[in-house]
XYZ file of C-alpha atoms in Angstrom:
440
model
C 27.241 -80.947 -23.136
C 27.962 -77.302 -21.469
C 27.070 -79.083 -18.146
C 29.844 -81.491 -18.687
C 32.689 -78.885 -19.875
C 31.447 -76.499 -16.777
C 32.224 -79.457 -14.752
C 35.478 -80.155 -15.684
C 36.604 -76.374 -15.497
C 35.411 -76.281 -12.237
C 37.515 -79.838 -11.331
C 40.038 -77.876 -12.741
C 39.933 -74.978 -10.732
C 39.594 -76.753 -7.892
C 43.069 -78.824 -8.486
C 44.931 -75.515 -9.154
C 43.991 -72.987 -6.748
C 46.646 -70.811 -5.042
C 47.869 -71.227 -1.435
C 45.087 -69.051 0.786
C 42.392 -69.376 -1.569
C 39.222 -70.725 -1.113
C 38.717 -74.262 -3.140
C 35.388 -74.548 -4.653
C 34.077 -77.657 -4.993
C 34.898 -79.981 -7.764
C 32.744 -82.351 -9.434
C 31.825 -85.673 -8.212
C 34.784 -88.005 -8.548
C 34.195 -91.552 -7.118
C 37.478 -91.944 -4.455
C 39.729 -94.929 -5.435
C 40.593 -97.047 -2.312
C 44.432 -97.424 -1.525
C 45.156 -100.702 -2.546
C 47.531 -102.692 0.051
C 51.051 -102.513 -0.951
C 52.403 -106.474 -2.094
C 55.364 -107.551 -0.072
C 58.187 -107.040 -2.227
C 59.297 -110.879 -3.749
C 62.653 -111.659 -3.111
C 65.221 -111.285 -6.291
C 67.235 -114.219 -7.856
C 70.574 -114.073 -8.589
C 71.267 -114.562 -12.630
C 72.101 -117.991 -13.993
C 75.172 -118.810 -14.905
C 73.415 -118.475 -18.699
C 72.943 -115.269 -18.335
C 76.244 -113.849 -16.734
C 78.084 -115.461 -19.789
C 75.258 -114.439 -22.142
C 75.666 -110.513 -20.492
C 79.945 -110.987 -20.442
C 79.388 -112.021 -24.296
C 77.864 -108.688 -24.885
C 79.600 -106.725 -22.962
C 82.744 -107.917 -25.202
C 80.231 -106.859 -28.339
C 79.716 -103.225 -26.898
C 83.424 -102.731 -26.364
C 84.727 -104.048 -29.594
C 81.937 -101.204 -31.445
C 83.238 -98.582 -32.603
C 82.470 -94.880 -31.456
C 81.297 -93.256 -33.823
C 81.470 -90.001 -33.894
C 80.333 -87.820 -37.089
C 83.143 -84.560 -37.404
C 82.799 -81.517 -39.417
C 84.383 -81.314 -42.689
C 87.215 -78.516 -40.873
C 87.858 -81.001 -38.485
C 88.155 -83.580 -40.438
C 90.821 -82.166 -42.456
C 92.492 -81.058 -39.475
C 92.807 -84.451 -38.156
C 94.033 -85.425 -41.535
C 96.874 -82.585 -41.779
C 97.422 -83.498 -37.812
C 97.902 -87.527 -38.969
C 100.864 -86.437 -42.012
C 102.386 -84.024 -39.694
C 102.958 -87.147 -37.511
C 103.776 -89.216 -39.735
C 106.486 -87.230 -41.140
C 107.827 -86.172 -37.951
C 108.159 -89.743 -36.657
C 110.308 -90.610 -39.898
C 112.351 -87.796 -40.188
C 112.564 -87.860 -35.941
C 112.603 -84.036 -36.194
C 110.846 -82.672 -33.233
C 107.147 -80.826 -34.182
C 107.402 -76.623 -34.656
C 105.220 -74.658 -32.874
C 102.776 -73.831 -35.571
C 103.031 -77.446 -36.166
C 101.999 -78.861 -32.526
C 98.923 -76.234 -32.526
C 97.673 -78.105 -35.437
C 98.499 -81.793 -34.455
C 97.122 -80.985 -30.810
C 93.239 -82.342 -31.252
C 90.257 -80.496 -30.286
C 88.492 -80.936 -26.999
C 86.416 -83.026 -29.278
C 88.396 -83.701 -31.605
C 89.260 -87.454 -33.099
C 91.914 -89.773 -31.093
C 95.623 -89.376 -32.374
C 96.378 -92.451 -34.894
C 97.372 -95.725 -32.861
C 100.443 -95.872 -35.208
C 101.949 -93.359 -36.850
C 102.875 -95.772 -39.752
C 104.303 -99.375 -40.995
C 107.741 -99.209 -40.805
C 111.014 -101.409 -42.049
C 114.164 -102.492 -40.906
C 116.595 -102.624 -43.207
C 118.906 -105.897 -43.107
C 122.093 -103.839 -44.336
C 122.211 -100.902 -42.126
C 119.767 -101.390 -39.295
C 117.885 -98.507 -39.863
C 113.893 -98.410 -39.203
C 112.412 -96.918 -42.417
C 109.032 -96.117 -43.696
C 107.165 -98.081 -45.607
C 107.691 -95.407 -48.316
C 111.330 -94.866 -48.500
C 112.081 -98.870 -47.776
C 113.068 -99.163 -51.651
C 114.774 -96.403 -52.128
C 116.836 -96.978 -48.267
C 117.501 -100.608 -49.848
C 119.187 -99.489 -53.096
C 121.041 -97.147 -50.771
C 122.244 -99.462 -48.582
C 123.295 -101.797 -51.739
C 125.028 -99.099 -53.544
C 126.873 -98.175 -50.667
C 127.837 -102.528 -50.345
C 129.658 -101.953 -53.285
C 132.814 -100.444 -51.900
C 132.501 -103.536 -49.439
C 131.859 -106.853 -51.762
C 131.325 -105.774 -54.920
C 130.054 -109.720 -55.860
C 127.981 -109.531 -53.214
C 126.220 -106.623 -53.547
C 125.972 -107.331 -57.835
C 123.828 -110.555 -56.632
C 121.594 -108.465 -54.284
C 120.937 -106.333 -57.525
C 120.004 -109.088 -59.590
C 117.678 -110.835 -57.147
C 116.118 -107.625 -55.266
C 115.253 -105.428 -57.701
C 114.148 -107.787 -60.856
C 110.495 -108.409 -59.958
C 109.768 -110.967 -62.605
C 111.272 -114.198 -60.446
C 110.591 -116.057 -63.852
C 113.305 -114.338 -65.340
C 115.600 -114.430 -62.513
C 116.155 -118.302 -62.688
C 116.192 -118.278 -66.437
C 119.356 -115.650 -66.413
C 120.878 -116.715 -63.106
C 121.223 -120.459 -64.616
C 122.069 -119.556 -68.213
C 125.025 -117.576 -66.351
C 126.212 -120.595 -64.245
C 126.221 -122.178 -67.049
C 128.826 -119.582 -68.371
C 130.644 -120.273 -65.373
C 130.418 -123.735 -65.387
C 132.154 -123.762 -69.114
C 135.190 -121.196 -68.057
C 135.931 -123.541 -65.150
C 135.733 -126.867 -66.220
C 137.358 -125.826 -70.215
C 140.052 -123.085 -68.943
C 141.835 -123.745 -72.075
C 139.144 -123.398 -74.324
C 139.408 -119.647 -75.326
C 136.180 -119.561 -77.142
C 134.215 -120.002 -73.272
C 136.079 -117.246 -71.871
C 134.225 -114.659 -74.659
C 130.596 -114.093 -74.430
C 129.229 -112.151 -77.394
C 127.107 -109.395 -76.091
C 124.559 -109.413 -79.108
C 124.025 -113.008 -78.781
C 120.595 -113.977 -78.888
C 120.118 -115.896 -75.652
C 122.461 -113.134 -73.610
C 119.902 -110.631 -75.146
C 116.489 -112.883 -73.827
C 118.033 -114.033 -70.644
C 120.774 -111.952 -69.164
C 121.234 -108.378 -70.612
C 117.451 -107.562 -69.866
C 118.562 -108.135 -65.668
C 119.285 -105.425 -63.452
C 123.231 -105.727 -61.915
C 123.584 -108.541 -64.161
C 126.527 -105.950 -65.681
C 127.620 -105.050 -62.576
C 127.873 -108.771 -61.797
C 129.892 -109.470 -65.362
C 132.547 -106.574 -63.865
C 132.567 -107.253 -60.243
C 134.212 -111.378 -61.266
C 136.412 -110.052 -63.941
C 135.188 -109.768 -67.299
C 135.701 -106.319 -69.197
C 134.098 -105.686 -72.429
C 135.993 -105.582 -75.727
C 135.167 -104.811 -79.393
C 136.308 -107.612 -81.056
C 136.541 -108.813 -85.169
C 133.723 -111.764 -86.221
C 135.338 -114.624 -87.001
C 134.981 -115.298 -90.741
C 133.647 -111.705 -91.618
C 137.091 -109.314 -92.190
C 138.303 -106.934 -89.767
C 135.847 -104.375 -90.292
C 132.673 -106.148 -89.062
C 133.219 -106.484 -85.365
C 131.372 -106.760 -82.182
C 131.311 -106.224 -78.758
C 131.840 -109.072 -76.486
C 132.817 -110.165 -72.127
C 136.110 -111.009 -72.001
C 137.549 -112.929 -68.795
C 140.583 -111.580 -68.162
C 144.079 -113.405 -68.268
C 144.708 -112.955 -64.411
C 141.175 -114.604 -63.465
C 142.747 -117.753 -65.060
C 144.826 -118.185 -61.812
C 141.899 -117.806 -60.197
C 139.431 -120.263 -60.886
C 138.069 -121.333 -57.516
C 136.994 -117.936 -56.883
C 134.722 -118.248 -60.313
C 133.151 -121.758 -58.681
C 132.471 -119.629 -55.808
C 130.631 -116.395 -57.182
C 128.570 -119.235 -59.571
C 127.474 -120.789 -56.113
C 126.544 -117.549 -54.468
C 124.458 -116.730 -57.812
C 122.243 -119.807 -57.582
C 121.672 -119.363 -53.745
C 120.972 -115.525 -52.911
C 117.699 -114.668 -52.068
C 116.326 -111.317 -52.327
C 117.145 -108.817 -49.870
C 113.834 -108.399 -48.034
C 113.882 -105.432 -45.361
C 111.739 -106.993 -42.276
C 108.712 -105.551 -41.078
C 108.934 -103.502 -37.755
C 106.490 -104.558 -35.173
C 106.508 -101.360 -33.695
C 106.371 -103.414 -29.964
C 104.375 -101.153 -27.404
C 103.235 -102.041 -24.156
C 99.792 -99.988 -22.453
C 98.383 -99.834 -19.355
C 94.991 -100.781 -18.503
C 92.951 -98.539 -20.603
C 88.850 -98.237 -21.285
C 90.233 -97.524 -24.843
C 91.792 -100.679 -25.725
C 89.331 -101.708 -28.392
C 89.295 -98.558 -30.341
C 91.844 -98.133 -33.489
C 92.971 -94.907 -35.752
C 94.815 -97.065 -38.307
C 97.022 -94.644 -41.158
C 96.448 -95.293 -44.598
C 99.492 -97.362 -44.649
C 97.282 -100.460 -43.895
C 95.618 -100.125 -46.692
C 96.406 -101.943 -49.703
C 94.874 -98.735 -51.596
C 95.834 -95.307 -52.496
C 94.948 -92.228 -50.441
C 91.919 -91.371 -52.984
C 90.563 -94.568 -53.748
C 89.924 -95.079 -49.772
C 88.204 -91.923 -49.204
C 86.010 -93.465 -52.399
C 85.518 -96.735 -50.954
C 84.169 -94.746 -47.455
C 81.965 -92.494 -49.661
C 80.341 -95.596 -51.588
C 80.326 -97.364 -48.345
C 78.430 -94.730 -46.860
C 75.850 -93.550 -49.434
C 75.030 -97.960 -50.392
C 75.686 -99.343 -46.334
C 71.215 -99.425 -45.898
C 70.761 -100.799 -49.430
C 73.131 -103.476 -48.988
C 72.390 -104.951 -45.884
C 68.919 -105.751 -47.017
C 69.633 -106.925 -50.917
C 72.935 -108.757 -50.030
C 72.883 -112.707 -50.805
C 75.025 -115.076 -48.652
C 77.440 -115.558 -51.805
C 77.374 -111.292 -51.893
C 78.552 -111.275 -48.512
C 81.261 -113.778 -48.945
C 82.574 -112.226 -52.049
C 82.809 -109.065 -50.329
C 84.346 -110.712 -47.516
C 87.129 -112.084 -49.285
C 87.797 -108.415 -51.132
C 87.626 -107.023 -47.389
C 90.297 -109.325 -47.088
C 92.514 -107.864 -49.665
C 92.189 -105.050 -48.992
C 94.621 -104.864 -45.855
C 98.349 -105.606 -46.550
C 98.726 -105.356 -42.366
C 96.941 -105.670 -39.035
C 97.578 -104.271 -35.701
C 97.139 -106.553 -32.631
C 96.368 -105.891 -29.325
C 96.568 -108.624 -26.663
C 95.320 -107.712 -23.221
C 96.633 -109.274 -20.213
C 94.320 -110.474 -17.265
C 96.042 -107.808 -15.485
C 94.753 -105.070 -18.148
C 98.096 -104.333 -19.443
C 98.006 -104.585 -23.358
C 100.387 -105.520 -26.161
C 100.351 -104.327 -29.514
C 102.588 -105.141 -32.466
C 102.089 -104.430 -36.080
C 101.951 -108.026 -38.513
C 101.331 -108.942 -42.244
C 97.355 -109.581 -42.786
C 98.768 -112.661 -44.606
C 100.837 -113.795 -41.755
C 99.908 -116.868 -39.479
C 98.410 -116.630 -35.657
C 101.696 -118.744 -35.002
C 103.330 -115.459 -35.465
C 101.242 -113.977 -33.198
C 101.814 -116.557 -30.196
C 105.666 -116.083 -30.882
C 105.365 -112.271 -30.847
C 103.333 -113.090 -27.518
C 106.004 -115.327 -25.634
C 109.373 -113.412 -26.200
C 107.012 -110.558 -24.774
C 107.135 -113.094 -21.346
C 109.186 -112.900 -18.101
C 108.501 -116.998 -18.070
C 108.233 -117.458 -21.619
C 107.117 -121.735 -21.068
C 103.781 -120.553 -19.115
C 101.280 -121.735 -21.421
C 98.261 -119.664 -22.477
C 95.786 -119.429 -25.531
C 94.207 -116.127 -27.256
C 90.971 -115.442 -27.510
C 89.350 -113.144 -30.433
C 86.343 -111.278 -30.243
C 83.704 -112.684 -28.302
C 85.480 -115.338 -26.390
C 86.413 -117.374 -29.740
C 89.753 -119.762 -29.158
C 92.537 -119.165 -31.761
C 93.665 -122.756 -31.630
C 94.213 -123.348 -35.800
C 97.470 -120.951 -34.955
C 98.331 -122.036 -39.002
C 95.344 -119.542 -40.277
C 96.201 -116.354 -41.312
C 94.965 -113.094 -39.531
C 92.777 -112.073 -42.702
C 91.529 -115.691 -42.486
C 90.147 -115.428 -38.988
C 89.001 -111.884 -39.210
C 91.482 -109.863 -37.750
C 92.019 -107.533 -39.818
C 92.856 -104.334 -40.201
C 92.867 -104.563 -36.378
C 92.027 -106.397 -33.477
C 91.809 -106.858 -29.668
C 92.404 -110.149 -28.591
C 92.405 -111.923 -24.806
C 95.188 -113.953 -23.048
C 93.882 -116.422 -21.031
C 96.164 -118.647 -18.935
C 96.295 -122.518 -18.691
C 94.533 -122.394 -15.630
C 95.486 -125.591 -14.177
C 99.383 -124.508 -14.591
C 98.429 -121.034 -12.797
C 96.643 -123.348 -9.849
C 100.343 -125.000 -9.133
C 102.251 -121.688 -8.883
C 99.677 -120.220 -6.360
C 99.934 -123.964 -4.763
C 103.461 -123.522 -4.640
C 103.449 -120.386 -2.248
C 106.128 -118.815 -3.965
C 106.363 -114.854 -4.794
C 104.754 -113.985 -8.050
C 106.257 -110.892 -10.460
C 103.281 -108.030 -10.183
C 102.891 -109.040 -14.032
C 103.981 -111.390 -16.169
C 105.755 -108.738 -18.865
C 109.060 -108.210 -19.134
C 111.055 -105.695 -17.267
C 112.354 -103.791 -20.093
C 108.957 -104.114 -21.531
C 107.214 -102.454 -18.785
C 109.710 -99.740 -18.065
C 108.774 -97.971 -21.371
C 105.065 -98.651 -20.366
C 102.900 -95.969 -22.181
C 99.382 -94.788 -21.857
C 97.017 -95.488 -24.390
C 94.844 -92.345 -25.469
């Protein structure tokens, strides 16, 4: 056994000695032969298999998110960074100093938010609001109607702000019907009076919000008056048309037909159109809490139980589990943001209900288009065809956000190059692509 060791410290020696030094002689090592080199076999291309097979996850890789684990400072700095945004962009006041130092992100730091909200336009004034202050802009912009069309802006009242629709159509008929009496029985005194204690008035109209507003705005003015039957001390309080509305009857048909048929004033939801150039970073997506259809604290909760149960459930979860949870994924998102890349690179994004239909989406698509008839089709993550266009985004998995693929009809792109003529360098509109931005 010493032999053997002295013989392998002597190989040893003999394999590190110094430049100039004498090697001793190391212990007997049978010499390998050098084994002839085999010409090198020619390589195959990949099948056409595998170069969709490799596209297909290539389209995987990008659509992953980065993850990217930040320190508990940092992460409240993006946070305070995101509100300081958020308000800036709704109060479009410009950012203080102090203000940019925190907003600007770290050399490391997370991505600035991909919207800065969901905002509203209001159908009364125009004005983009946050999602926020749309309620409050609304009874705003209805209280200031009032100085405008008084009738008009009572019925917005009644059928904006009274959530219960239920009640709505119960109160709005019962007060044609009002209407219906005073204009077909002018003479008949006892229809121009309605008793504010009544029962019915109580359970059906007095409980509505503008309904008094309404009442004033056509010409009735209230009035204590006796009880018929009961002396002259018991007395009530009661509408009274007055005498000069008489003369005016056709107006009354009028304001009962404008009752019945007003809708709720809805504002419309701001698709906050941008248009990007080709960027690396299309897939990736900072989304506010604004898409949520949960408070500030119960999504930090739903991350934290997400986090500490993610192993656990992947192993224990049934097929139902996973559906059920899909389906409360779904809920969970009042909006989505799209993104629709061009074969040119050049994306589109626009902000949409998760409820609304892909339909939407192709329309939002083809008033984006210099030649709005070229045909096309979108494809979702991993090549898939959006061709039900009646689905809803939260029905097809796109939701809270997405990256989707324009791909044109590509017989119909065949004829135009056929055709010789002069193609635009991309298919966008001009206005679209002159407030081009990059995408960070």
């Amino acid at each position: 056994m010493r032999k053997f060791f002295q013989e392998i410290k002597a190989d040893l020696k003999f394999r590190t000695a110094g430049p100039g030094q004498k090697l001793s002689e190391p212990s007997r090592v049978p010499k390998e032969k050098p084994k002839a080199e085999a010409a090198p076999k020619p390589r195959q291309g990949p099948t056409d298999e595998a170069q969709m097979a490799a596209a297909a996850a290539l389209a995987r890789m990008e659509l992953k998110p980065k993850v990217k684990v930040a320190s508990s400072q940092e992460a409240i700095k993006n946070q305070v960074r995101r509100e300081l945004m958020a308000e800036a962009a709704a109060s479009g006041k410009g950012l203080s100093a102090e203000e940019k130092d925190v907003t600007s992100p770290d050399q490391e730091g997370a991505a600035a938010p991909s919207v800065s909200g969901v905002y509203f336009i209001c159908p009364l004034t125009g004005a983009v609001v946050r999602k926020d202050q749309k309620e409050k802009h609304l009874r705003e912009a209805i209280q200031s109607y009032f100085s405008v069309d008084p009738v008009a802006a009572s019925i917005m009242e009644i059928h904006t702000f009274n959530k219960d629709h239920e009640k709505v159509r119960m109160g709005v008929e019962t007060m044609a019907k009002y209407l219906d009496n005073i204009y077909l029985h002018p003479e008949e005194e006892k229809y121009r009076k309605i008793k504010l204690q009544n029962k019915v008035f109580q359970e059906r109209i007095s409980c509505l919000d503008g309904i008094h507003r309404f009442f004033q705005a056509i010409g009735f003015e209230t009035k204590t008056l006796p009880v018929p039957g009961q002396g002259k001390q018991s007395k009530e309080e009661y509408y009274v048309l007055k005498e000069e509305m008489l003369t005016k009857l056709e107006d009354l048909k009028d304001y009962k037909e404008q009752l019945l048929s007003s809708k709720p004033v809805r504002a419309q939801l701001d698709r906050q159109l941008c248009v990007f150039k080709p960027s690396p970073e299309a897939a990736r997506f900072e989304l506010p809490d604004d898409f949520y259809n949960l408070t500030a604290e119960e999504i930090k909760r739903e991350q934290r139980l997400r986090t500490e149960a993610v192993e656990k459930a992947s192993m224990l979860r049934t097929r139902a589990m996973r559906e059920k949870e899909e389906q409360r994924e779904m809920r969970k998102y009042n909006y989505t943001l799209i993104r629709v890349r061009f074969p040119d690179g050049y994306i589109l994004q626009g902000t949409f209900y998760a409820r609304e239909s892909v339909s939407v989406l192709y329309n939002f698509v083809r008033e984006a288009l210099r030649d709005d008839w070229l045909p096309f089709e979108l494809l979702g993550p991993g090549g898939l065809k959006l061709t039900d266009e009646n689905l809803a985004f939260n029905e097809c998995g796109l939701v809270p956000s997405a990256l989707l693929t324009l791909a044109w009809d590509a017989a119909v792109m065949a004829d135009i190059q056929a055709s010789g003529e002069e193609q635009p360098a991309s298919p966008l509109k001009p206005e679209l692509l002159s407030g081009v931005q990059t995408l960070s």
